Amino acid sequence: GYCQCKLHVEGPTCSSCKQLYWNLDKENPNGCSECQCHKAGTVSGTGECRQGDGDCHCKSHVGGDSCDTCEDGYFALEKRNYFGCQGCQCDIGGASSSVCSGPSGVCQCREHVVGKACQQPENNYYFPDLHHMKYEIEDGSTPNGRDLRFGFDPLAFPEFSWRGYAQMTSVQNDVRITLNVGKSSGSLFRVILRYVNPGTEAVSGHITIYPSWGKASAAQSKEIIFLPSKEPAFVTVPGNGFADPFSITPGIWVACIKAEGVLLDYLVLLPKDYYEASVLQLPVTEPCAYAGPPQENCLLYQHLPVTRFPCTLACEARHFLLDGEPRPLAVRQLTPAHPVMVDLSGREVELHLRLRVPQVGHYVVVVEYSTKAAQLFVVDVNVKSPGSVLAGQVNIYSCNYRCGAMNSLVSPQRLCQVPGWIAQGKRLIFSNVKGCTPTFATHLENWG
Ligand SMILES: [Ca+2]
C-alpha cells in the first residue's frame, strides 16, 4: 500500500521533506518547515536548503545565513548573475579597503582620492610615483661644503634629471646630499641610484647615511656595485632581499656617497611599503569571458566533469520547433573550448530530446548552455512518459564565461524543480526557450 504523506513530505515511506522544505518533525502538522533562502542568492535560484540543517546553498560570491548578502569585496546581488554578486574592483592604492557599497559599488577612498573605484586624485593633488622621494646628486656638496662639479651632456648621460649629473672622479670621489625626509608610514627604506658607468668593469662604491643632528655611531653604511652601463641604469642598495634596509626617521639626514668612475644623476628613498608591497597584489574577482572587452586578469572557472553521467546532446535532435513549426537545427561552436551547441533563438522555441535513462531512480536534470543575453531566462522543462509529466523550470543566467577545458560546462544548472522518479524511456522537452542555447540535458543519479 501507499503511505499518506503530510503536506510537505514525500517518499514511498514519507521519510523525506519535499524540495524547498527541511526539518522533518512529527510535531509539525505539515511535516517539514519551509526553507528560508533568498532565491536571488542561491545556486540555480531555487531557494532550496539542506534537509538536515536548513542551510542554504549560496552562489559563490554570496554569504549570509539565507544567502542575502554579497561577500566582502562584492556588491549588487542579482538573481540573473550566475555568481550572485559583482566584484567591487576598488583601486588597491586609492581605496582604503576592498569593500564597496550601494547599488553601483562605490569604494571607500583614501584621503584626497576620488572616483567610484578610487582611481583619480582630488583636484590639486597628484599620485606620487615610486620615485617621489627623489634627491638630485648635483645639488649636493663636497665634504668641505663646496658645490659639486657636475656635467649636463646628454650624450654622456641621456635624459638626465634636473640640472645634470655628478662626475665621480679621483678629484671628486666623495659627495654629500641632504635628505629632507618627511613624515612617512614606516622608517625602512632602500636607496636607488640612477647612474652611468662608462667603463668596462663594475665599480665598487659606498653609501653612508646619518642624521644631521646625530652622532657618527648612528651612521648606516653599505656597499654599492655599479655594473657597467653606458645607458642610464638603476642600482638598489641593499640589493638582495635579505640585507637590512636603511632605517630613517623623519628629519634632515645626510647621504655620503664614495665612488670613482661613475656619473650619478639622482638618489631615491624607496619606502618598505613599495618594495614589499603585498598591498600591490591585484585582487582578481571577475570571471573570464569569451566575449566583450579584453581582460588583463580574470578567473578561469571550470565545472566538475559530468560526462560520466548519461547525457543527451542537443544536436542529436532532428529539429526544433519555432512557434510550433519544425525547423532544421543550426549548430555552433562558440570557441574551441566550447562543445558544439545547438543555436536556438526565437520567441517560442521547443527542443525535444530523448533521454536514455539506465534505470529507474531519483534524478536531477543538468543543462549546459551559453548565452550572451544580459537577462535571466526561465526555461520550462517537461519530462514526459506515457501517462505522466514532470514539469520544472531552469534558470538560464547571462553567461559569457570562458571555461578551461573541452567538455567543461559553461554553466550547468541544477534543475531541482523537476522532482520525482523518472522511469526509463522518458522524453525531455524544452519549451519557451528564448534566445538561449541549451546544449544537452544530463540526468544525474544521486547528484549533490
Ligand atoms: Ca640630476
GROMACS .gro file of C-alpha atoms and ligand atoms in nm:
model
  449
    1GLY     CA    1   0.000   0.000   0.000
    2TYR     CA    2   0.092   0.366  -0.026
    3CYS     CA    3   0.159   0.585   0.274
    4GLN     CA    4  -0.035   0.909   0.303
    5CYS     CA    5   0.231   1.178   0.344
    6LYS     CA    6   0.184   1.510   0.522
    7LEU     CA    7   0.170   1.819   0.301
    8HIS     CA    8   0.546   1.890   0.282
    9VAL     CA    9   0.667   1.531   0.296
   10GLU     CA   10   0.735   1.280   0.020
   11GLY     CA   11   0.886   0.941  -0.050
   12PRO     CA   12   0.743   0.586  -0.052
   13THR     CA   13   0.753   0.579   0.330
   14CYS     CA   14   0.706   0.955   0.382
   15SER     CA   15   1.059   0.984   0.516
   16SER     CA   16   1.192   1.296   0.345
   17CYS     CA   17   1.094   1.657   0.305
   18LYS     CA   18   0.982   1.784  -0.031
   19GLN     CA   19   1.213   2.017  -0.214
   20LEU     CA   20   1.221   2.367  -0.060
   21TYR     CA   21   1.141   2.214   0.283
   22TRP     CA   22   1.351   2.073   0.567
   23ASN     CA   23   1.342   1.957   0.930
   24LEU     CA   24   1.105   1.658   0.925
   25ASP     CA   25   0.929   1.668   1.260
   26LYS     CA   26   0.631   1.466   1.379
   27GLU     CA   27   0.509   1.765   1.581
   28ASN     CA   28   0.482   1.971   1.263
   29PRO     CA   29   0.130   1.936   1.117
   30ASN     CA   30   0.276   1.974   0.766
   31GLY     CA   31   0.574   1.751   0.842
   32CYS     CA   32   0.851   1.988   0.730
   33SER     CA   33   0.936   2.358   0.753
   34GLU     CA   34   0.990   2.586   0.458
   35CYS     CA   35   1.350   2.677   0.364
   36GLN     CA   36   1.436   3.039   0.440
   37CYS     CA   37   1.667   3.107   0.149
   38HIS     CA   38   1.694   3.424  -0.055
   39LYS     CA   39   1.629   3.300  -0.408
   40ALA     CA   40   1.847   3.555  -0.586
   41GLY     CA   41   2.147   3.443  -0.384
   42THR     CA   42   2.109   3.067  -0.406
   43VAL     CA   43   2.251   2.832  -0.663
   44SER     CA   44   2.006   2.792  -0.951
   45GLY     CA   45   1.779   3.048  -0.780
   46THR     CA   46   1.563   2.777  -0.629
   47GLY     CA   47   1.571   2.869  -0.262
   48GLU     CA   48   1.639   2.504  -0.182
   49CYS     CA   49   1.805   2.420   0.153
   50ARG     CA   50   1.975   2.122   0.311
   51GLN     CA   51   1.733   1.877   0.470
   52GLY     CA   52   1.929   1.826   0.792
   53ASP     CA   53   2.006   2.180   0.899
   54GLY     CA   54   1.821   2.413   0.661
   55ASP     CA   55   2.146   2.558   0.527
   56CYS     CA   56   2.100   2.746   0.202
   57HIS     CA   57   2.325   2.680  -0.099
   58CYS     CA   58   2.470   3.025  -0.169
   59LYS     CA   59   2.613   3.131  -0.505
   60SER     CA   60   2.989   3.169  -0.496
   61HIS     CA   61   3.011   3.540  -0.411
   62VAL     CA   62   2.716   3.542  -0.173
   63GLY     CA   63   2.705   3.493   0.203
   64GLY     CA   64   2.470   3.524   0.498
   65ASP     CA   65   2.252   3.254   0.655
   66SER     CA   66   1.987   3.295   0.389
   67CYS     CA   67   2.224   3.392   0.102
   68ASP     CA   68   2.100   3.750   0.103
   69THR     CA   69   2.428   3.946   0.122
   70CYS     CA   70   2.730   3.986  -0.101
   71GLU     CA   71   3.062   3.876   0.042
   72ASP     CA   72   3.316   4.147   0.129
   73GLY     CA   73   3.462   4.285  -0.190
   74TYR     CA   74   3.144   4.217  -0.390
   75PHE     CA   75   2.826   4.411  -0.449
   76ALA     CA   76   2.488   4.415  -0.627
   77LEU     CA   77   2.325   4.082  -0.553
   78GLU     CA   78   2.122   3.996  -0.859
   79LYS     CA   79   1.915   3.696  -0.949
   80ARG     CA   80   2.042   3.700  -1.307
   81ASN     CA   81   2.406   3.693  -1.200
   82TYR     CA   82   2.539   3.339  -1.208
   83PHE     CA   83   2.791   3.420  -0.933
   84GLY     CA   84   2.537   3.629  -0.740
   85CYS     CA   85   2.739   3.949  -0.699
   86GLN     CA   86   2.993   4.156  -0.891
   87GLY     CA   87   3.346   4.230  -0.775
   88CYS     CA   88   3.399   4.584  -0.637
   89GLN     CA   89   3.733   4.623  -0.819
   90CYS     CA   90   3.839   4.907  -0.589
   91ASP     CA   91   4.178   5.052  -0.675
   92ILE     CA   92   4.431   4.881  -0.450
   93GLY     CA   93   4.623   5.203  -0.391
   94GLY     CA   94   4.338   5.451  -0.388
   95ALA     CA   95   4.082   5.264  -0.179
   96SER     CA   96   4.114   5.207   0.192
   97SER     CA   97   3.970   4.856   0.163
   98SER     CA   98   3.836   4.616  -0.095
   99VAL     CA   99   3.481   4.666   0.031
  100CYS     CA  100   3.228   4.872  -0.163
  101SER     CA  101   2.866   4.961  -0.105
  102GLY     CA  102   2.547   5.080  -0.269
  103PRO     CA  103   2.382   4.965  -0.589
  104SER     CA  104   2.675   5.089  -0.801
  105GLY     CA  105   2.951   4.956  -0.575
  106VAL     CA  106   3.115   5.275  -0.454
  107CYS     CA  107   3.456   5.212  -0.297
  108GLN     CA  108   3.585   5.383   0.017
  109CYS     CA  109   3.869   5.610  -0.093
  110ARG     CA  110   4.175   5.721   0.095
  111GLU     CA  111   4.214   6.091   0.169
  112HIS     CA  112   4.232   6.313  -0.143
  113VAL     CA  113   4.139   6.025  -0.376
  114VAL     CA  114   3.809   6.029  -0.566
  115GLY     CA  115   3.614   5.822  -0.819
  116LYS     CA  116   3.387   5.520  -0.792
  117ALA     CA  117   3.684   5.284  -0.779
  118CYS     CA  118   3.914   5.546  -0.614
  119GLN     CA  119   4.132   5.579  -0.922
  120GLN     CA  120   4.171   5.958  -0.950
  121PRO     CA  121   4.343   6.213  -0.730
  122GLU     CA  122   4.132   6.501  -0.599
  123ASN     CA  123   4.175   6.836  -0.774
  124ASN     CA  124   4.513   6.994  -0.691
  125TYR     CA  125   4.659   6.656  -0.592
  126TYR     CA  126   4.861   6.404  -0.786
  127PHE     CA  127   4.956   6.041  -0.745
  128PRO     CA  128   5.321   6.011  -0.645
  129ASP     CA  129   5.525   5.763  -0.842
  130LEU     CA  130   5.765   5.513  -0.687
  131HIS     CA  131   6.046   5.771  -0.712
  132HIS     CA  132   5.871   6.058  -0.540
  133MET     CA  133   6.134   6.080  -0.262
  134LYS     CA  134   6.394   6.190  -0.512
  135TYR     CA  135   6.716   6.386  -0.441
  136GLU     CA  136   6.938   6.525  -0.719
  137ILE     CA  137   7.305   6.438  -0.671
  138GLU     CA  138   7.425   6.756  -0.849
  139ASP     CA  139   7.255   6.958  -0.574
  140GLY     CA  140   7.491   6.802  -0.318
  141SER     CA  141   7.828   6.928  -0.195
  142THR     CA  142   8.185   6.817  -0.134
  143PRO     CA  143   8.294   6.711   0.220
  144ASN     CA  144   8.413   7.067   0.283
  145GLY     CA  145   8.087   7.219   0.172
  146ARG     CA  146   8.168   7.333  -0.180
  147ASP     CA  147   7.936   7.294  -0.477
  148LEU     CA  148   7.986   6.983  -0.685
  149ARG     CA  149   8.135   6.970  -1.028
  150PHE     CA  150   7.858   6.840  -1.246
  151GLY     CA  151   7.802   6.768  -1.613
  152PHE     CA  152   7.498   6.818  -1.837
  153ASP     CA  153   7.596   6.646  -2.161
  154PRO     CA  154   7.302   6.440  -2.290
  155LEU     CA  155   7.548   6.231  -2.493
  156ALA     CA  156   7.732   6.124  -2.177
  157PHE     CA  157   7.413   6.086  -1.974
  158PRO     CA  158   7.098   6.065  -2.189
  159GLU     CA  159   6.788   6.219  -2.032
  160PHE     CA  160   6.948   6.319  -1.705
  161SER     CA  161   6.718   6.464  -1.443
  162TRP     CA  162   6.707   6.833  -1.333
  163ARG     CA  163   7.038   7.018  -1.388
  164GLY     CA  164   7.269   6.730  -1.472
  165TYR     CA  165   7.478   6.460  -1.304
  166ALA     CA  166   7.772   6.450  -1.062
  167GLN     CA  167   8.103   6.331  -1.213
  168MET     CA  168   8.263   6.095  -0.964
  169THR     CA  169   8.636   6.108  -1.034
  170SER     CA  170   8.961   6.078  -0.840
  171VAL     CA  171   8.940   6.452  -0.760
  172GLN     CA  172   8.571   6.432  -0.667
  173ASN     CA  173   8.508   6.089  -0.516
  174ASP     CA  174   8.304   6.189  -0.211
  175VAL     CA  175   7.969   6.373  -0.226
  176ARG     CA  176   7.721   6.478   0.041
  177ILE     CA  177   7.350   6.500  -0.031
  178THR     CA  178   7.099   6.643   0.216
  179LEU     CA  179   6.794   6.424   0.254
  180ASN     CA  180   6.493   6.607   0.387
  181VAL     CA  181   6.278   6.313   0.496
  182GLY     CA  182   5.913   6.391   0.552
  183LYS     CA  183   5.659   6.202   0.755
  184SER     CA  184   5.609   5.851   0.632
  185SER     CA  185   5.417   5.545   0.743
  186GLY     CA  186   5.735   5.347   0.805
  187SER     CA  187   6.102   5.404   0.868
  188LEU     CA  188   6.262   5.138   0.648
  189PHE     CA  189   6.392   5.238   0.307
  190ARG     CA  190   6.605   5.117   0.025
  191VAL     CA  191   6.821   5.356  -0.173
  192ILE     CA  192   6.809   5.363  -0.551
  193LEU     CA  193   7.074   5.547  -0.754
  194ARG     CA  194   7.045   5.641  -1.119
  195TYR     CA  195   7.389   5.624  -1.275
  196VAL     CA  196   7.605   5.569  -1.582
  197ASN     CA  197   7.920   5.358  -1.560
  198PRO     CA  198   8.101   5.420  -1.892
  199GLY     CA  199   8.385   5.178  -1.809
  200THR     CA  200   8.406   4.810  -1.884
  201GLU     CA  201   8.423   4.688  -1.526
  202ALA     CA  202   8.197   4.706  -1.224
  203VAL     CA  203   8.278   4.993  -0.987
  204SER     CA  204   8.253   4.947  -0.615
  205GLY     CA  205   8.135   5.240  -0.405
  206HIS     CA  206   7.994   5.312  -0.060
  207ILE     CA  207   7.697   5.497   0.075
  208THR     CA  208   7.672   5.613   0.435
  209ILE     CA  209   7.355   5.773   0.571
  210TYR     CA  210   7.345   5.955   0.904
  211PRO     CA  211   7.117   6.205   1.075
  212SER     CA  212   7.231   6.567   1.055
  213TRP     CA  213   7.174   6.602   1.430
  214GLY     CA  214   7.310   6.265   1.536
  215LYS     CA  215   7.635   6.102   1.627
  216ALA     CA  216   7.868   5.917   1.392
  217SER     CA  217   7.768   5.592   1.561
  218ALA     CA  218   7.417   5.632   1.414
  219ALA     CA  219   7.559   5.607   1.062
  220GLN     CA  220   7.444   5.324   0.837
  221SER     CA  221   7.688   5.220   0.567
  222LYS     CA  222   7.651   4.986   0.271
  223GLU     CA  223   7.842   4.889  -0.039
  224ILE     CA  224   7.721   4.979  -0.389
  225ILE     CA  225   7.819   4.786  -0.701
  226PHE     CA  226   7.778   4.993  -1.020
  227LEU     CA  227   7.769   4.747  -1.309
  228PRO     CA  228   7.900   4.879  -1.644
  229SER     CA  229   7.624   5.064  -1.832
  230LYS     CA  230   7.656   5.338  -2.092
  231GLU     CA  231   7.282   5.391  -2.073
  232PRO     CA  232   7.130   5.529  -1.752
  233ALA     CA  233   7.074   5.242  -1.510
  234PHE     CA  234   6.948   5.192  -1.156
  235VAL     CA  235   7.119   5.023  -0.864
  236THR     CA  236   6.933   4.934  -0.544
  237VAL     CA  237   7.108   4.934  -0.206
  238PRO     CA  238   7.093   4.695  -0.034
  239GLY     CA  239   7.042   4.478  -0.338
  240ASN     CA  240   6.924   4.143  -0.217
  241GLY     CA  241   6.610   4.070  -0.018
  242PHE     CA  242   6.788   3.953   0.298
  243ALA     CA  243   7.008   4.252   0.374
  244ASP     CA  244   6.878   4.507   0.623
  245PRO     CA  245   6.736   4.820   0.460
  246PHE     CA  246   6.818   5.170   0.587
  247SER     CA  247   6.628   5.284   0.893
  248ILE     CA  248   6.543   5.652   0.851
  249THR     CA  249   6.307   5.858   1.067
  250PRO     CA  250   6.164   6.197   0.962
  251GLY     CA  251   6.415   6.484   0.974
  252ILE     CA  252   6.725   6.603   0.792
  253TRP     CA  253   6.969   6.329   0.701
  254VAL     CA  254   7.293   6.328   0.507
  255ALA     CA  255   7.388   6.071   0.247
  256CYS     CA  256   7.758   6.041   0.173
  257ILE     CA  257   7.847   5.856  -0.147
  258LYS     CA  258   8.202   5.747  -0.228
  259ALA     CA  259   8.283   5.616  -0.576
  260GLU     CA  260   8.515   5.678  -0.873
  261GLY     CA  261   8.448   5.641  -1.242
  262VAL     CA  262   8.068   5.679  -1.249
  263LEU     CA  263   7.817   5.955  -1.321
  264LEU     CA  264   7.537   5.997  -1.065
  265ASP     CA  265   7.203   6.157  -1.157
  266TYR     CA  266   6.977   6.119  -0.855
  267LEU     CA  267   6.906   5.921  -0.540
  268VAL     CA  268   6.568   5.780  -0.438
  269LEU     CA  269   6.450   5.667  -0.096
  270LEU     CA  270   6.211   5.382  -0.157
  271PRO     CA  271   5.980   5.308   0.140
  272LYS     CA  272   5.936   4.949   0.252
  273ASP     CA  273   5.567   4.972   0.162
  274TYR     CA  274   5.674   5.000  -0.200
  275TYR     CA  275   5.923   4.719  -0.233
  276GLU     CA  276   5.740   4.477  -0.003
  277ALA     CA  277   5.406   4.578  -0.137
  278SER     CA  278   5.174   4.288  -0.072
  279VAL     CA  279   4.908   4.556  -0.099
  280LEU     CA  280   5.003   4.592  -0.464
  281GLN     CA  281   4.881   4.244  -0.543
  282LEU     CA  282   4.572   4.293  -0.751
  283PRO     CA  283   4.270   4.104  -0.619
  284VAL     CA  284   4.118   3.924  -0.916
  285THR     CA  285   3.743   3.878  -0.887
  286GLU     CA  286   3.593   3.871  -1.233
  287PRO     CA  287   3.534   3.553  -1.427
  288CYS     CA  288   3.693   3.522  -1.772
  289ALA     CA  289   3.456   3.598  -2.056
  290TYR     CA  290   3.485   3.478  -2.412
  291ALA     CA  291   3.317   3.790  -2.544
  292GLY     CA  292   3.340   4.159  -2.464
  293PRO     CA  293   3.644   4.377  -2.397
  294PRO     CA  294   3.977   4.200  -2.337
  295GLN     CA  295   4.056   4.131  -1.972
  296GLU     CA  296   4.402   4.159  -1.818
  297ASN     CA  297   4.327   3.937  -1.520
  298CYS     CA  298   4.034   3.706  -1.473
  299LEU     CA  299   3.934   3.385  -1.303
  300LEU     CA  300   3.904   3.082  -1.524
  301TYR     CA  301   3.628   2.869  -1.377
  302GLN     CA  302   3.585   2.507  -1.453
  303HIS     CA  303   3.295   2.287  -1.362
  304LEU     CA  304   3.331   1.938  -1.234
  305PRO     CA  305   3.309   1.695  -1.521
  306VAL     CA  306   2.970   1.534  -1.559
  307THR     CA  307   3.046   1.324  -1.863
  308ARG     CA  308   3.045   1.006  -1.652
  309PHE     CA  309   2.671   1.053  -1.626
  310PRO     CA  310   2.443   0.963  -1.914
  311CYS     CA  311   2.384   1.260  -2.135
  312THR     CA  312   2.190   1.361  -2.439
  313LEU     CA  313   2.332   1.604  -2.689
  314ALA     CA  314   2.106   1.875  -2.818
  315CYS     CA  315   2.242   1.823  -3.168
  316GLU     CA  316   2.108   1.467  -3.159
  317ALA     CA  317   1.762   1.615  -3.204
  318ARG     CA  318   1.643   1.623  -3.563
  319HIS     CA  319   1.483   1.963  -3.545
  320PHE     CA  320   1.342   2.218  -3.310
  321LEU     CA  321   1.003   2.383  -3.307
  322LEU     CA  322   0.967   2.754  -3.368
  323ASP     CA  323   0.615   2.879  -3.299
  324GLY     CA  324   0.505   2.517  -3.328
  325GLU     CA  325   0.665   2.466  -3.673
  326PRO     CA  326   0.960   2.227  -3.714
  327ARG     CA  327   1.285   2.400  -3.817
  328PRO     CA  328   1.623   2.246  -3.903
  329LEU     CA  329   1.886   2.265  -3.631
  330ALA     CA  330   2.179   2.503  -3.662
  331VAL     CA  331   2.487   2.405  -3.465
  332ARG     CA  332   2.758   2.641  -3.341
  333GLN     CA  333   3.082   2.621  -3.150
  334LEU     CA  334   3.150   2.949  -2.971
  335THR     CA  335   3.520   2.887  -2.903
  336PRO     CA  336   3.741   2.581  -2.938
  337ALA     CA  337   3.694   2.528  -2.563
  338HIS     CA  338   3.319   2.504  -2.602
  339PRO     CA  339   3.130   2.197  -2.712
  340VAL     CA  340   2.923   2.210  -3.027
  341MET     CA  341   2.589   2.358  -2.933
  342VAL     CA  342   2.253   2.395  -3.094
  343ASP     CA  343   2.164   2.754  -3.173
  344LEU     CA  344   1.811   2.818  -3.058
  345SER     CA  345   1.661   3.160  -3.091
  346GLY     CA  346   1.312   3.283  -3.135
  347ARG     CA  347   1.017   3.377  -2.923
  348GLU     CA  348   0.857   3.036  -2.876
  349VAL     CA  349   1.112   2.760  -2.917
  350GLU     CA  350   1.085   2.395  -2.827
  351LEU     CA  351   1.350   2.129  -2.836
  352HIS     CA  352   1.257   1.767  -2.785
  353LEU     CA  353   1.524   1.525  -2.673
  354ARG     CA  354   1.513   1.159  -2.587
  355LEU     CA  355   1.664   1.069  -2.252
  356ARG     CA  356   1.845   0.742  -2.209
  357VAL     CA  357   1.762   0.651  -1.852
  358PRO     CA  358   1.962   0.344  -1.746
  359GLN     CA  359   1.740   0.257  -1.452
  360VAL     CA  360   1.453   0.386  -1.250
  361GLY     CA  361   1.580   0.629  -0.992
  362HIS     CA  362   1.584   0.975  -0.846
  363TYR     CA  363   1.742   1.218  -1.091
  364VAL     CA  364   1.811   1.579  -1.149
  365VAL     CA  365   1.847   1.728  -1.492
  366VAL     CA  366   2.151   1.943  -1.564
  367VAL     CA  367   2.155   2.166  -1.867
  368GLU     CA  368   2.466   2.303  -2.031
  369TYR     CA  369   2.414   2.623  -2.223
  370SER     CA  370   2.565   2.950  -2.322
  371THR     CA  371   2.400   3.284  -2.377
  372LYS     CA  372   2.522   3.637  -2.426
  373ALA     CA  373   2.188   3.786  -2.333
  374ALA     CA  374   2.222   4.010  -2.029
  375GLN     CA  375   1.898   3.896  -1.872
  376LEU     CA  376   1.776   3.590  -1.690
  377PHE     CA  377   1.560   3.350  -1.888
  378VAL     CA  378   1.340   3.087  -1.735
  379VAL     CA  379   1.303   2.774  -1.942
  380ASP     CA  380   1.021   2.527  -1.888
  381VAL     CA  381   1.133   2.169  -1.884
  382ASN     CA  382   0.892   1.881  -1.909
  383VAL     CA  383   0.988   1.519  -1.867
  384LYS     CA  384   0.721   1.307  -2.032
  385SER     CA  385   0.644   0.941  -2.043
  386PRO     CA  386   0.321   0.763  -2.123
  387GLY     CA  387   0.082   0.858  -1.851
  388SER     CA  388   0.294   1.110  -1.662
  389VAL     CA  389   0.456   1.451  -1.700
  390LEU     CA  390   0.710   1.603  -1.465
  391ALA     CA  391   0.727   1.978  -1.506
  392GLY     CA  392   1.000   2.211  -1.391
  393GLN     CA  393   1.193   2.520  -1.479
  394VAL     CA  394   1.557   2.604  -1.518
  395ASN     CA  395   1.713   2.946  -1.485
  396ILE     CA  396   1.931   3.043  -1.779
  397TYR     CA  397   2.173   3.301  -1.645
  398SER     CA  398   2.353   3.555  -1.852
  399CYS     CA  399   2.666   3.356  -1.915
  400ASN     CA  400   2.951   3.451  -2.141
  401TYR     CA  401   3.216   3.293  -1.925
  402ARG     CA  402   3.509   3.112  -2.067
  403CYS     CA  403   3.591   2.766  -1.944
  404GLY     CA  404   3.923   2.592  -1.942
  405ALA     CA  405   3.880   2.254  -2.096
  406MET     CA  406   3.683   2.069  -2.351
  407ASN     CA  407   3.365   1.925  -2.212
  408SER     CA  408   3.369   2.153  -1.916
  409LEU     CA  409   3.033   2.307  -1.862
  410VAL     CA  410   2.975   2.664  -1.947
  411SER     CA  411   2.712   2.686  -1.684
  412PRO     CA  412   2.526   2.379  -1.570
  413GLN     CA  413   2.213   2.430  -1.373
  414ARG     CA  414   2.059   2.202  -1.123
  415LEU     CA  415   1.705   2.155  -1.218
  416CYS     CA  416   1.564   2.062  -0.884
  417GLN     CA  417   1.218   2.177  -0.975
  418VAL     CA  418   1.186   1.860  -1.179
  419PRO     CA  419   1.136   1.628  -0.889
  420GLY     CA  420   1.041   1.270  -0.857
  421TRP     CA  421   1.112   0.937  -1.004
  422ILE     CA  422   1.197   0.918  -1.369
  423ALA     CA  423   1.129   0.596  -1.546
  424GLN     CA  424   1.316   0.462  -1.843
  425GLY     CA  425   1.245   0.591  -2.187
  426LYS     CA  426   1.115   0.935  -2.095
  427ARG     CA  427   1.127   1.231  -2.326
  428LEU     CA  428   1.266   1.566  -2.221
  429ILE     CA  429   1.105   1.869  -2.371
  430PHE     CA  430   1.238   2.218  -2.352
  431SER     CA  431   0.986   2.480  -2.434
  432ASN     CA  432   0.975   2.855  -2.424
  433VAL     CA  433   1.349   2.876  -2.480
  434LYS     CA  434   1.408   3.241  -2.556
  435GLY     CA  435   1.736   3.340  -2.711
  436CYS     CA  436   1.950   3.093  -2.523
  437THR     CA  437   2.126   2.780  -2.623
  438PRO     CA  438   2.074   2.469  -2.418
  439THR     CA  439   2.309   2.204  -2.539
  440PHE     CA  440   2.243   1.890  -2.360
  441ALA     CA  441   2.044   1.753  -2.078
  442THR     CA  442   2.206   1.526  -1.832
  443HIS     CA  443   2.024   1.343  -1.566
  444LEU     CA  444   2.235   1.250  -1.274
  445GLU     CA  445   2.178   0.985  -1.021
  446ASN     CA  446   2.245   1.093  -0.663
  447TRP     CA  447   2.366   1.432  -0.782
  448GLY     CA  448   2.469   1.660  -0.500
  449CA      CA  449   7.030   6.502  -1.176
   0.00000   0.00000   0.00000
